[in-house]
Amino acid sequence: MYHSLWQTVLGEIELSVSRASYLTWFKNTDLLDVSDGKAVIGVPNIFTKQQLEVKFAEQIGTMLVKNGANVSKVTFKISSGGTKRKPNTSTAKKPANSTLSIADITTTAQQQTSHNITTRRAGNGLNAKFTFDNFIVGSSNDLAYSACQAVAQHPGTKYNPLFIYGGVGLGKTHLMQAAGNEMLRQNPKAKILYTSIETFVNDFLESIRFKKKGFADRYRTVDMLIIDDMQFIAGKEKTQEEFFHTFNALHQADKQIIISSDKPPKAIPTLVERLRSRLEWGMAIDIQSPDFETRCAILQAKAAQQTGAEIDHATVEYLATHVQTNIRELEGALNQLLAFCEMRRLPISVETATGLMGDMKTVRPAHLSSRQVVQTVAKHYQVELTDIMSPKRDKHIVMPRQVAMYLLRSELHMSFPKIARELGRKDHTTAIHSIEKVEKGLKLDYLLQQQLKAIREQLYA
Ligand code: ADP
Ligand code: MG
């Protein structure tokens, strides 16, 4: 009975979002119910639910109201209507709050990317292909996403500088570029400059060597300065000095500064103190590796973008399970699969993916044994293997032991009793507690994140 209302709403949404977004997130949706001011939208799976909640709830609400529905809340429900697929309930976790009040969020309908910018803008370093619209939000990057949106909407006022850090291929460049593109969309006259710190360094050195003018002007007269991969400023004292002055000039004029780095300011070595403290003035947010749900959502979106169609769910889950490192690798795996299937005229399926993944470096080597995992951990922390396996409770041994248990679970999917036994424990609850402890630690402890990254790299080297 809501069919025509929903079709009208969909029609409007289709005009305001990119084709890939529309195909991926709206195609199999349905308006199930409107009552007591609440609209219930049926969606095919948890990934769609997540994305719609985070990015489109407000817009959907606005469109429903505009078309006469008396709605103040939009909720999403996984329903099988309109799709054959079942949600993957074993791995899908329920988002904490699936009811979003429209009044809670700002009222203007953000037309995510209504003008499709297709060309690269010369001079400002921005690449139009990076937008908020085609950025998939999950729990690993939602804070960074919101912060970048906030500075694009209110440059120079909210978080200044905004400092985004995290490992390679996790979307830092994408998000910062999206912030620049969005600010430019809202204010086409805005002067924005995106540059890697290396370009900044080279420009600076050149300006000294050839006594070139215009360096300071180029960087100090913009409305938004985006500096990528700040970690490479380490050790370059003269450049740090210069950047310090650039920073001050912009900051005093309330111009927005966005910086990315692979580590937080305090972990960048040989950074002069006064610059470090400036970098810590604003907001520092990390991006973590995407969880399973987000990896699936990214794959679905990218597949739709490239093929104009969805690929089947089992294949998506297969890829998401086997490529866990970062989003660049995930994209790589997908592209490889799509290209392979096109060339050989094969259907995109788990079978094809399985065949292909055998060649991929990212897949877990079959020969990785539990003993190897424990050994690698021991070696990383420079403790004796016998100590890790012993009942000793010394702090410098307990922590590596917990990490070893965590990795046996995350990499080899071993059961808790097996993990306990592998480390010489009788009681499997020890394993459970240890793993939980590391999981919690990973949320907050940057050092621990880095250690695990290093150990994983060792394991899969
Ligand atoms: P980083 O700068 O952190 O190394 P990038 O921003 O270059 O990472 O991201 C690597 C690739 O993955 C890019 O093609 C980017 O568009 C894509 N990507 C990263 N995160 C996301 C996301 N959340 N949604 C969609 N694409 C993403
Ligand atoms: Mg980058």
Coordinates of C-alpha atoms and ligand atoms in Angstrom, one line a residue:
M1 CA 0.0 0.0 0.0
Y2 CA 3.0 2.3 0.3
H3 CA 4.3 1.2 -3.0
S4 CA 3.7 4.4 -4.9
L5 CA 4.9 6.6 -2.1
W6 CA 8.1 4.7 -1.9
Q7 CA 8.6 4.7 -5.6
T8 CA 8.3 8.5 -5.6
V9 CA 10.8 8.8 -2.8
L10 CA 13.2 6.4 -4.6
G11 CA 12.8 8.4 -7.8
E12 CA 14.0 11.5 -6.0
I13 CA 16.8 9.8 -4.2
E14 CA 18.0 8.3 -7.4
L15 CA 18.5 11.9 -8.7
S16 CA 20.5 13.0 -5.7
V17 CA 23.0 10.1 -5.1
S18 CA 25.5 8.4 -7.4
R19 CA 24.4 5.5 -9.5
A20 CA 26.5 3.1 -7.6
S21 CA 25.1 4.2 -4.3
Y22 CA 21.6 3.9 -5.6
L23 CA 22.1 0.5 -7.0
T24 CA 23.9 -0.8 -3.9
W25 CA 21.8 0.7 -1.2
F26 CA 18.3 1.4 -2.5
K27 CA 17.6 -1.2 -5.1
N28 CA 16.0 -3.9 -2.9
T29 CA 14.3 -1.7 -0.4
D30 CA 10.7 -1.3 0.4
L31 CA 8.5 0.9 2.6
L32 CA 6.9 -1.6 5.0
D33 CA 4.9 0.6 7.3
V34 CA 4.1 4.2 8.3
S35 CA 2.4 4.6 11.6
D36 CA 2.6 6.7 14.8
G37 CA 5.1 9.0 13.0
K38 CA 7.4 6.1 12.3
A39 CA 8.4 4.8 8.9
V40 CA 9.8 1.3 8.6
I41 CA 12.0 0.6 5.6
G42 CA 12.6 -3.0 4.6
V43 CA 16.2 -3.7 3.5
P44 CA 17.8 -6.9 2.3
N45 CA 20.7 -7.3 4.7
I46 CA 22.7 -5.9 7.6
F47 CA 25.2 -4.0 5.3
T48 CA 22.5 -2.1 3.6
K49 CA 20.9 -1.4 7.0
Q50 CA 24.1 0.0 8.4
Q51 CA 24.8 2.3 5.5
L52 CA 21.2 3.6 5.2
E53 CA 21.2 4.3 8.9
V54 CA 24.4 6.2 8.9
K55 CA 24.1 8.1 5.7
F56 CA 20.6 8.3 4.3
A57 CA 18.1 8.1 7.2
E58 CA 17.8 11.8 7.3
Q59 CA 17.4 12.2 3.6
I60 CA 14.8 9.5 3.4
G61 CA 12.9 11.1 6.3
T62 CA 12.9 14.5 4.6
M63 CA 11.7 13.0 1.3
L64 CA 8.9 11.1 3.0
V65 CA 7.7 14.2 4.7
K66 CA 7.9 16.1 1.5
N67 CA 5.7 13.6 -0.1
G68 CA 3.0 13.8 2.5
A69 CA 3.9 11.1 5.0
N70 CA 3.7 12.1 8.6
V71 CA 7.0 10.8 9.7
S72 CA 9.5 11.9 12.4
K73 CA 11.5 8.7 12.7
V74 CA 12.9 6.3 10.1
T75 CA 13.8 2.8 11.1
F76 CA 15.2 0.0 9.0
K77 CA 14.3 -3.7 9.2
I78 CA 15.9 -6.6 7.5
S79 CA 13.2 -8.3 5.5
S80 CA 13.3 -10.9 2.9
G81 CA 10.9 -9.1 0.6
G82 CA 12.2 -8.2 -2.8
T83 CA 15.3 -10.4 -2.4
K84 CA 16.1 -14.0 -2.3
R85 CA 19.1 -13.6 -0.1
K86 CA 19.0 -14.1 3.6
P87 CA 20.9 -11.9 6.0
N88 CA 24.0 -13.5 7.4
T89 CA 22.9 -13.8 11.0
S90 CA 25.8 -15.7 12.3
T91 CA 28.3 -12.9 11.6
A92 CA 26.0 -9.9 11.4
K93 CA 26.0 -7.9 14.6
K94 CA 23.1 -5.6 15.4
P95 CA 23.9 -1.9 15.3
A96 CA 23.3 -0.4 18.7
N97 CA 20.5 1.9 17.8
S98 CA 18.5 1.3 14.7
T99 CA 16.1 4.2 15.3
L100 CA 17.2 7.6 14.2
S101 CA 15.1 10.6 15.0
I102 CA 15.1 13.1 12.2
A103 CA 15.1 15.9 14.7
D104 CA 18.3 14.5 16.2
I105 CA 20.1 15.2 13.1
T106 CA 20.4 18.5 11.3
T107 CA 17.4 19.4 9.2
T108 CA 18.7 20.3 5.8
A109 CA 18.6 17.4 3.5
Q110 CA 22.2 16.9 2.5
Q111 CA 22.2 16.0 -1.1
Q112 CA 25.2 13.8 -0.9
T113 CA 26.7 14.4 -4.3
S114 CA 24.0 15.9 -6.4
H115 CA 26.5 17.4 -8.8
N116 CA 28.6 14.7 -10.2
I117 CA 32.0 16.3 -10.6
T118 CA 33.8 14.3 -13.2
T119 CA 37.0 16.1 -13.9
R120 CA 40.1 16.5 -11.9
R121 CA 40.5 20.1 -10.9
A122 CA 43.8 21.4 -11.9
G123 CA 46.1 23.1 -9.4
N124 CA 44.4 22.3 -6.1
G125 CA 45.4 18.7 -5.9
L126 CA 41.9 17.4 -5.4
N127 CA 40.6 14.4 -7.2
A128 CA 36.9 14.4 -7.8
K129 CA 36.6 10.7 -7.6
F130 CA 36.9 10.8 -3.8
T131 CA 33.6 11.7 -2.3
F132 CA 31.7 11.2 0.9
D133 CA 29.0 9.5 -1.2
N134 CA 31.2 6.7 -2.3
F135 CA 32.9 6.2 1.1
I136 CA 31.5 3.3 3.1
V137 CA 31.0 4.0 6.8
G138 CA 31.6 1.4 9.4
S139 CA 32.6 1.3 13.0
S140 CA 36.3 1.5 12.1
N141 CA 36.0 4.8 10.3
D142 CA 32.8 6.5 11.4
L143 CA 34.4 9.0 13.7
A144 CA 36.9 10.1 11.0
Y145 CA 34.0 10.3 8.5
S146 CA 31.9 12.5 10.8
A147 CA 34.8 14.7 11.6
C148 CA 35.7 15.2 8.0
Q149 CA 32.1 16.0 7.2
A150 CA 32.0 18.5 10.0
V151 CA 35.0 20.4 8.8
A152 CA 33.7 20.4 5.3
Q153 CA 30.5 22.0 6.5
H154 CA 32.1 24.3 9.0
P155 CA 35.7 24.8 8.0
G156 CA 38.0 26.5 10.5
T157 CA 35.6 26.4 13.4
K158 CA 35.1 22.9 14.7
Y159 CA 38.2 20.7 14.7
N160 CA 41.3 22.6 13.8
P161 CA 43.6 21.0 12.9
L162 CA 41.8 17.8 12.2
F163 CA 44.4 15.0 12.4
I164 CA 43.5 11.6 10.9
Y165 CA 45.9 8.7 11.4
G166 CA 45.9 5.0 10.6
G167 CA 47.6 2.3 8.5
V168 CA 48.0 2.3 4.8
G169 CA 45.0 1.7 2.5
L170 CA 42.4 2.5 5.2
G171 CA 40.9 5.6 3.5
K172 CA 42.7 8.6 4.9
T173 CA 43.4 10.1 1.6
H174 CA 39.9 9.4 0.4
L175 CA 38.3 11.1 3.4
M176 CA 40.4 14.2 3.3
Q177 CA 39.9 14.5 -0.4
A178 CA 36.2 14.1 0.1
A179 CA 36.3 16.9 2.7
G180 CA 38.0 19.2 0.2
N181 CA 35.6 18.3 -2.6
E182 CA 32.6 18.8 -0.4
M183 CA 33.8 22.2 0.8
L184 CA 34.3 23.2 -2.8
R185 CA 30.9 22.0 -3.8
Q186 CA 29.3 24.1 -1.1
N187 CA 31.5 27.1 -1.8
P188 CA 32.9 27.0 -5.3
K189 CA 35.0 30.1 -4.6
A190 CA 36.9 28.5 -1.7
K191 CA 40.6 28.1 -2.1
I192 CA 41.6 24.6 -1.2
L193 CA 45.0 23.0 -1.5
Y194 CA 45.6 19.3 -1.1
T195 CA 49.2 18.2 -1.1
S196 CA 51.4 15.5 0.2
I197 CA 54.0 16.6 2.7
E198 CA 56.6 15.5 0.2
T199 CA 55.4 18.2 -2.2
F200 CA 55.5 20.7 0.6
V201 CA 59.1 19.7 1.4
N202 CA 60.2 19.9 -2.3
D203 CA 58.4 23.2 -2.8
F204 CA 60.1 24.6 0.2
L205 CA 63.6 23.4 -0.7
E206 CA 63.2 24.7 -4.2
S207 CA 62.1 28.1 -2.9
I208 CA 65.2 28.4 -0.9
R209 CA 67.6 27.0 -3.5
F210 CA 66.3 29.1 -6.3
K211 CA 65.1 32.0 -4.2
K212 CA 61.7 31.5 -5.7
K213 CA 58.9 33.7 -4.5
G214 CA 55.4 32.7 -3.8
F215 CA 56.0 29.7 -1.6
A216 CA 54.5 31.3 1.5
D217 CA 51.7 32.8 -0.5
R218 CA 50.8 29.5 -2.0
Y219 CA 50.3 27.8 1.3
R220 CA 49.2 30.6 3.6
T221 CA 46.4 32.1 1.6
V222 CA 44.1 29.1 1.3
D223 CA 40.8 28.4 3.1
M224 CA 41.6 24.8 3.6
L225 CA 45.0 23.2 3.6
I226 CA 45.1 19.4 3.4
I227 CA 48.4 17.7 4.1
D228 CA 48.8 14.0 3.4
D229 CA 51.3 11.6 5.0
M230 CA 52.7 14.0 7.5
Q231 CA 54.9 11.2 9.0
F232 CA 57.5 12.0 6.2
I233 CA 58.3 15.3 7.8
A234 CA 60.2 13.4 10.5
G235 CA 63.8 14.5 10.7
K236 CA 63.3 17.4 8.3
E237 CA 63.9 20.2 10.8
K238 CA 63.9 23.2 8.4
T239 CA 60.7 22.1 6.8
Q240 CA 59.1 21.6 10.2
E241 CA 60.0 25.1 11.1
E242 CA 58.4 26.4 7.9
F243 CA 55.4 24.3 8.3
F244 CA 55.0 25.6 11.9
H245 CA 54.8 29.1 10.5
T246 CA 52.4 28.1 7.8
F247 CA 50.3 26.4 10.4
N248 CA 50.2 29.4 12.6
A249 CA 49.3 31.8 9.8
L250 CA 46.4 29.6 8.7
H251 CA 45.2 28.8 12.2
Q252 CA 45.2 32.4 13.3
A253 CA 43.1 33.3 10.3
D254 CA 40.6 30.5 11.2
K255 CA 41.4 28.5 8.1
Q256 CA 40.9 24.8 8.2
I257 CA 43.9 22.4 8.3
I258 CA 43.5 18.7 7.8
I259 CA 46.5 16.4 8.2
S260 CA 46.9 12.7 7.8
S261 CA 49.7 10.5 9.1
D262 CA 50.3 6.8 9.7
K263 CA 50.7 7.5 13.4
P264 CA 49.4 10.0 15.9
P265 CA 51.4 13.2 16.5
K266 CA 53.1 11.9 19.6
A267 CA 54.4 8.9 17.8
I268 CA 56.1 10.8 14.9
P269 CA 59.7 10.7 15.7
T270 CA 61.9 13.8 15.8
L271 CA 59.1 16.2 15.5
V272 CA 60.0 19.6 17.0
E273 CA 58.1 20.0 20.2
R274 CA 56.2 23.2 19.3
L275 CA 55.0 21.7 16.1
R276 CA 53.9 18.6 17.9
S277 CA 51.9 20.6 20.4
R278 CA 50.2 22.5 17.6
L279 CA 49.2 19.2 15.9
E280 CA 47.7 18.1 19.1
W281 CA 45.6 21.3 19.5
G282 CA 42.6 20.1 17.5
M283 CA 41.2 16.7 17.1
A284 CA 43.2 13.5 16.4
I285 CA 41.1 10.5 15.2
D286 CA 42.3 7.1 14.1
I287 CA 41.0 4.9 11.3
Q288 CA 41.2 1.2 12.0
S289 CA 41.0 -1.8 9.8
P290 CA 37.4 -2.4 8.6
D291 CA 35.4 -5.1 10.3
F292 CA 33.7 -7.9 8.4
E293 CA 30.4 -6.1 7.8
T294 CA 32.2 -3.0 6.5
R295 CA 34.4 -5.1 4.2
C296 CA 31.3 -6.7 2.7
A297 CA 29.6 -3.3 2.3
I298 CA 32.7 -1.9 0.5
L299 CA 32.9 -4.9 -1.8
Q300 CA 29.2 -4.6 -2.7
A301 CA 29.5 -0.9 -3.4
K302 CA 32.7 -1.2 -5.5
A303 CA 31.2 -4.1 -7.5
A304 CA 28.1 -2.1 -8.3
Q305 CA 30.2 0.8 -9.2
Q306 CA 32.2 -1.2 -11.7
T307 CA 29.8 -3.7 -13.1
G308 CA 26.5 -1.8 -12.6
A309 CA 25.2 -5.0 -10.9
E310 CA 25.5 -6.7 -7.7
I311 CA 27.7 -9.7 -7.2
D312 CA 26.3 -12.6 -5.2
H313 CA 26.5 -12.5 -1.5
A314 CA 28.5 -15.7 -0.9
T315 CA 31.3 -14.3 -3.1
V316 CA 31.3 -11.0 -1.2
E317 CA 31.6 -12.8 2.1
Y318 CA 34.3 -15.1 0.7
L319 CA 36.4 -12.1 -0.3
A320 CA 35.7 -10.3 2.9
T321 CA 36.9 -13.3 4.9
H322 CA 40.1 -13.8 3.0
V323 CA 41.2 -10.2 2.6
Q324 CA 41.4 -8.5 6.0
T325 CA 44.4 -6.3 5.7
N326 CA 43.1 -3.1 4.2
I327 CA 40.7 -1.6 1.8
R328 CA 43.2 -1.1 -1.0
E329 CA 43.9 -4.8 -1.0
L330 CA 40.2 -5.5 -0.8
E331 CA 39.7 -3.5 -3.9
G332 CA 42.6 -5.2 -5.6
A333 CA 41.2 -8.6 -4.9
L334 CA 37.8 -7.6 -6.2
N335 CA 39.2 -6.1 -9.4
Q336 CA 41.3 -9.1 -10.0
L337 CA 38.2 -11.3 -9.7
L338 CA 36.1 -9.1 -12.0
A339 CA 38.8 -8.9 -14.6
F340 CA 39.5 -12.7 -14.5
C341 CA 35.8 -13.5 -14.8
E342 CA 35.4 -11.1 -17.7
M343 CA 38.3 -12.5 -19.6
R344 CA 37.4 -16.1 -19.1
R345 CA 33.7 -15.4 -19.4
L346 CA 33.2 -17.1 -16.1
P347 CA 30.4 -16.3 -13.7
I348 CA 31.4 -14.4 -10.6
S349 CA 31.2 -17.0 -8.0
V350 CA 32.8 -18.4 -4.8
E351 CA 34.3 -21.2 -6.9
T352 CA 36.0 -18.8 -9.2
A353 CA 37.1 -16.7 -6.3
T354 CA 38.5 -19.7 -4.5
G355 CA 40.5 -20.7 -7.5
L356 CA 41.9 -17.3 -7.9
M357 CA 42.6 -16.6 -4.3
G358 CA 45.1 -19.4 -4.2
D359 CA 47.4 -17.1 -6.1
M360 CA 46.8 -14.1 -3.9
K361 CA 49.3 -13.2 -1.3
T362 CA 46.8 -11.9 1.1
V363 CA 45.2 -15.3 1.7
R364 CA 46.4 -17.1 4.8
P365 CA 49.2 -19.5 4.0
A366 CA 47.9 -23.0 4.6
H367 CA 51.1 -23.9 6.4
L368 CA 50.7 -21.3 9.1
S369 CA 50.7 -23.4 12.3
S370 CA 49.7 -22.5 15.8
R371 CA 53.3 -23.1 17.0
Q372 CA 54.5 -20.6 14.4
V373 CA 52.1 -18.0 15.7
V374 CA 53.2 -18.5 19.3
Q375 CA 56.9 -18.4 18.2
T376 CA 56.5 -15.3 16.2
V377 CA 54.8 -13.5 19.1
A378 CA 57.6 -14.7 21.5
K379 CA 60.2 -13.4 19.1
H380 CA 58.5 -10.1 18.7
Y381 CA 58.4 -9.5 22.4
Q382 CA 61.7 -11.1 23.0
V383 CA 60.6 -13.6 25.5
E384 CA 61.4 -17.3 25.7
L385 CA 59.0 -19.7 24.1
T386 CA 59.2 -21.8 27.2
D387 CA 58.2 -18.8 29.4
I388 CA 55.1 -18.1 27.3
M389 CA 54.1 -21.7 27.7
S390 CA 54.9 -21.8 31.4
P391 CA 52.5 -20.8 34.2
K392 CA 54.7 -17.8 35.0
R393 CA 52.6 -14.6 35.8
D394 CA 55.3 -12.0 35.2
K395 CA 53.8 -9.0 33.5
H396 CA 56.3 -9.1 30.6
I397 CA 55.3 -12.7 29.9
V398 CA 51.5 -12.4 30.5
M399 CA 51.0 -9.8 27.8
P400 CA 52.7 -11.7 25.0
R401 CA 50.8 -14.8 26.0
Q402 CA 47.5 -12.9 25.7
V403 CA 48.5 -11.6 22.3
A404 CA 49.4 -15.1 21.2
M405 CA 46.0 -16.4 22.3
Y406 CA 44.3 -13.5 20.5
L407 CA 46.2 -14.3 17.2
L408 CA 45.4 -18.0 17.4
R409 CA 41.8 -17.0 17.5
S410 CA 41.8 -14.3 14.9
E411 CA 44.2 -15.9 12.4
L412 CA 43.6 -19.6 12.8
H413 CA 40.0 -19.5 14.2
M414 CA 41.0 -22.1 16.9
S415 CA 38.5 -23.0 19.6
F416 CA 39.1 -21.6 23.1
P417 CA 40.0 -25.0 24.7
K418 CA 42.4 -25.6 21.9
I419 CA 44.0 -22.2 22.4
A420 CA 44.3 -22.8 26.1
R421 CA 46.0 -26.2 25.5
E422 CA 48.3 -24.8 22.9
L423 CA 49.7 -22.4 25.6
G424 CA 49.8 -25.0 28.4
R425 CA 46.6 -23.9 30.2
K426 CA 44.0 -26.3 31.4
D427 CA 41.2 -23.9 31.8
H428 CA 39.7 -22.5 28.6
T429 CA 38.2 -19.5 30.3
T430 CA 41.8 -18.1 30.6
A431 CA 41.8 -18.0 26.8
I432 CA 38.5 -16.2 26.7
H433 CA 39.6 -13.6 29.2
S434 CA 42.9 -13.1 27.5
I435 CA 41.4 -12.6 24.1
E436 CA 38.8 -10.2 25.4
K437 CA 41.5 -8.2 27.1
V438 CA 43.5 -7.8 23.8
E439 CA 40.3 -7.0 21.9
K440 CA 39.5 -4.2 24.4
G441 CA 43.1 -3.0 24.4
L442 CA 43.2 -2.8 20.6
K443 CA 40.3 -0.2 20.7
L444 CA 42.4 2.3 22.7
D445 CA 46.0 1.3 22.7
Y446 CA 47.8 2.6 19.7
L447 CA 51.1 0.8 20.6
L448 CA 49.3 -2.5 20.8
Q449 CA 47.7 -2.0 17.4
Q450 CA 51.1 -1.4 15.9
Q451 CA 52.6 -4.4 17.6
L452 CA 49.8 -6.6 16.2
K453 CA 50.3 -5.2 12.8
A454 CA 54.0 -5.9 13.0
I455 CA 53.4 -9.5 14.1
R456 CA 50.9 -10.1 11.4
E457 CA 53.3 -8.8 8.8
Q458 CA 55.9 -11.3 10.2
L459 CA 53.4 -14.1 10.0
Y460 CA 52.4 -13.5 6.4
A461 CA 55.7 -12.3 5.1
Ligands
ADP1 P1 45.2 5.7 2.8 O1 45.3 7.1 2.4 O2 44.7 5.5 4.2 O3 46.4 4.8 2.6 P2 43.3 5.6 0.7 O4 42.4 6.7 1.0 O5 44.2 5.8 -0.4 O6 44.0 5.0 2.0 O7 42.3 4.3 0.4 C1 42.7 3.2 -0.4 C2 41.7 2.8 -1.4 O8 40.6 2.3 -0.7 C3 41.1 4.0 -2.2 O9 40.8 3.6 -3.5 C4 39.9 4.4 -1.5 O10 38.9 5.0 -2.4 C5 39.4 3.1 -1.0 N1 38.7 3.2 0.3 C6 39.2 3.3 1.5 N2 38.3 3.4 2.5 C7 37.1 3.3 1.9 C8 35.8 3.3 2.3 N3 35.4 3.3 3.6 N4 34.8 3.1 1.4 C9 35.1 3.1 0.1 N5 36.3 3.0 -0.4 C10 37.4 3.2 0.5
MG2 MG 47.0 8.0 1.6

